[in-house]
Amino acid sequence: APGAGSVAGWAAADRDRDVMERNLRETRMTLAQLIAALGGKLLHGDAQTEIRALNAVDHAAPGDLVFAEDAATAAAALESAASALVLKPGLFDPAHARTTAIVEDNHPRLWFARAAQLLAPPLPVEGVHPSAVIGAHVQLARDVTIAACAVIGEDAEIGAGTRIEAG
């Protein structure tokens, strides 16, 4: 029911969120799995390279995947600590290859975004937070999350699986 919930229920949800965040940090896929799901071509490196996160070139760490759409970014990415790099065709220079695995795709930014979706599990359904404000005659479908301090106006219809945060 709108506005329903308990402090104990939300404390449990907070614990569940902490577990989910730990699991998110531990989500891993190999390049082979990502290529099977997204396409692309492995040009260099090991298909079994494990990817745990996506990052910007200047913040990359081992286990990270980065992407480049131009030669300058590709050169910086190859010097980074990233374990894998997604490039546009023609940007890979074997002379600068190190241990970084290289995937070639026509749309590296899109490939990177889709990889982010695969690496991030869906957020848990949390129901309606007690501090959420729900207007009159609101219809909530199943599996809805209305977070703390969120406001839903009168006569709104919220679809299944929707997540509404405050702000």
mmCIF file of N, CA, C and O in Angstrom, residues 1-10 13 126-134 140 144-148:
data_model
loop_
_atom_site.group_PDB
_atom_site.id
_atom_site.type_symbol
_atom_site.label_atom_id
_atom_site.label_comp_id
_atom_site.label_asym_id
_atom_site.label_seq_id
_atom_site.Cartn_x
_atom_site.Cartn_y
_atom_site.Cartn_z
ATOM 1 N N ALA A 1 0.846 -1.190 0.000
ATOM 2 C CA ALA A 1 0.000 0.000 0.000
ATOM 3 C C ALA A 1 0.881 1.238 0.000
ATOM 4 O O ALA A 1 1.937 1.256 0.625
ATOM 5 N N PRO A 2 0.476 2.312 -0.682
ATOM 6 C CA PRO A 2 1.271 3.529 -0.708
ATOM 7 C C PRO A 2 1.550 4.039 0.696
ATOM 8 O O PRO A 2 0.664 4.054 1.556
ATOM 9 N N GLY A 3 2.775 4.434 0.928
ATOM 10 C CA GLY A 3 3.180 4.963 2.214
ATOM 11 C C GLY A 3 3.429 3.885 3.261
ATOM 12 O O GLY A 3 3.850 4.181 4.365
ATOM 13 N N ALA A 4 3.146 2.615 2.917
ATOM 14 C CA ALA A 4 3.327 1.535 3.887
ATOM 15 C C ALA A 4 4.797 1.194 4.008
ATOM 16 O O ALA A 4 5.581 1.404 3.111
ATOM 17 N N GLY A 5 5.165 0.634 5.123
ATOM 18 C CA GLY A 5 6.549 0.221 5.341
ATOM 19 C C GLY A 5 6.874 0.354 6.806
ATOM 20 O O GLY A 5 6.124 0.936 7.573
ATOM 21 N N SER A 6 7.991 -0.187 7.190
ATOM 22 C CA SER A 6 8.387 -0.098 8.590
ATOM 23 C C SER A 6 9.863 0.236 8.653
ATOM 24 O O SER A 6 10.609 -0.007 7.713
ATOM 25 N N VAL A 7 10.242 0.793 9.781
ATOM 26 C CA VAL A 7 11.661 1.105 9.990
ATOM 27 C C VAL A 7 12.480 -0.177 9.916
ATOM 28 O O VAL A 7 13.530 -0.225 9.282
ATOM 29 N N ALA A 8 11.960 -1.245 10.526
ATOM 30 C CA ALA A 8 12.682 -2.522 10.485
ATOM 31 C C ALA A 8 12.808 -3.018 9.054
ATOM 32 O O ALA A 8 13.850 -3.533 8.644
ATOM 33 N N GLY A 9 11.733 -2.853 8.265
ATOM 34 C CA GLY A 9 11.765 -3.277 6.860
ATOM 35 C C GLY A 9 12.801 -2.511 6.062
ATOM 36 O O GLY A 9 13.513 -3.068 5.238
ATOM 37 N N TRP A 10 12.884 -1.213 6.336
ATOM 38 C CA TRP A 10 13.870 -0.416 5.600
ATOM 39 C C TRP A 10 15.280 -0.664 6.100
ATOM 40 O O TRP A 10 16.235 -0.577 5.350
ATOM 41 N N ALA A 13 16.219 -3.549 4.207
ATOM 42 C CA ALA A 13 16.501 -3.133 2.826
ATOM 43 C C ALA A 13 17.887 -2.503 2.730
ATOM 44 O O ALA A 13 18.610 -2.720 1.765
ATOM 45 N N GLU A 126 12.369 -2.313 -3.628
ATOM 46 C CA GLU A 126 12.342 -1.950 -2.209
ATOM 47 C C GLU A 126 10.972 -1.503 -1.716
ATOM 48 O O GLU A 126 10.824 -1.180 -0.552
ATOM 49 N N GLY A 127 9.971 -1.413 -2.590
ATOM 50 C CA GLY A 127 8.652 -0.967 -2.157
ATOM 51 C C GLY A 127 8.609 0.534 -1.958
ATOM 52 O O GLY A 127 9.398 1.275 -2.533
ATOM 53 N N VAL A 128 7.681 0.988 -1.137
ATOM 54 C CA VAL A 128 7.479 2.420 -0.893
ATOM 55 C C VAL A 128 8.073 2.782 0.465
ATOM 56 O O VAL A 128 7.709 2.210 1.488
ATOM 57 N N HIS A 129 8.993 3.723 0.461
ATOM 58 C CA HIS A 129 9.620 4.172 1.707
ATOM 59 C C HIS A 129 8.593 4.947 2.532
ATOM 60 O O HIS A 129 7.771 5.677 1.980
ATOM 61 N N PRO A 130 8.640 4.802 3.864
ATOM 62 C CA PRO A 130 7.667 5.489 4.721
ATOM 63 C C PRO A 130 7.675 7.017 4.577
ATOM 64 O O PRO A 130 6.673 7.665 4.818
ATOM 65 N N SER A 131 8.795 7.601 4.174
ATOM 66 C CA SER A 131 8.849 9.060 4.054
ATOM 67 C C SER A 131 8.440 9.557 2.666
ATOM 68 O O SER A 131 8.382 10.764 2.436
ATOM 69 N N ALA A 132 8.156 8.653 1.749
ATOM 70 C CA ALA A 132 7.688 9.064 0.417
ATOM 71 C C ALA A 132 6.292 9.665 0.544
ATOM 72 O O ALA A 132 5.492 9.250 1.382
ATOM 73 N N VAL A 133 6.001 10.643 -0.297
ATOM 74 C CA VAL A 133 4.691 11.283 -0.303
ATOM 75 C C VAL A 133 3.962 10.802 -1.548
ATOM 76 O O VAL A 133 4.410 11.031 -2.670
ATOM 77 N N ILE A 134 2.832 10.133 -1.326
ATOM 78 C CA ILE A 134 2.058 9.550 -2.421
ATOM 79 C C ILE A 134 0.721 10.268 -2.484
ATOM 80 O O ILE A 134 -0.042 10.279 -1.511
ATOM 81 N N LEU A 140 -0.105 2.091 -8.281
ATOM 82 C CA LEU A 140 1.242 1.520 -8.302
ATOM 83 C C LEU A 140 1.169 0.094 -8.819
ATOM 84 O O LEU A 140 0.442 -0.727 -8.277
ATOM 85 N N VAL A 144 7.521 -2.039 -7.667
ATOM 86 C CA VAL A 144 7.835 -0.614 -7.725
ATOM 87 C C VAL A 144 8.674 -0.240 -6.515
ATOM 88 O O VAL A 144 8.447 -0.735 -5.413
ATOM 89 N N THR A 145 9.639 0.652 -6.722
ATOM 90 C CA THR A 145 10.405 1.234 -5.630
ATOM 91 C C THR A 145 10.164 2.733 -5.637
ATOM 92 O O THR A 145 10.392 3.395 -6.657
ATOM 93 N N ILE A 146 9.678 3.251 -4.527
ATOM 94 C CA ILE A 146 9.536 4.693 -4.330
ATOM 95 C C ILE A 146 10.426 5.006 -3.136
ATOM 96 O O ILE A 146 10.156 4.593 -2.007
ATOM 97 N N ALA A 147 11.515 5.715 -3.383
ATOM 98 C CA ALA A 147 12.551 5.928 -2.375
ATOM 99 C C ALA A 147 12.183 7.025 -1.378
ATOM 100 O O ALA A 147 11.204 7.752 -1.550
ATOM 101 N N ALA A 148 13.027 7.148 -0.368
ATOM 102 C CA ALA A 148 12.838 8.137 0.688
ATOM 103 C C ALA A 148 12.678 9.532 0.102
ATOM 104 O O ALA A 148 13.415 9.930 -0.807
#
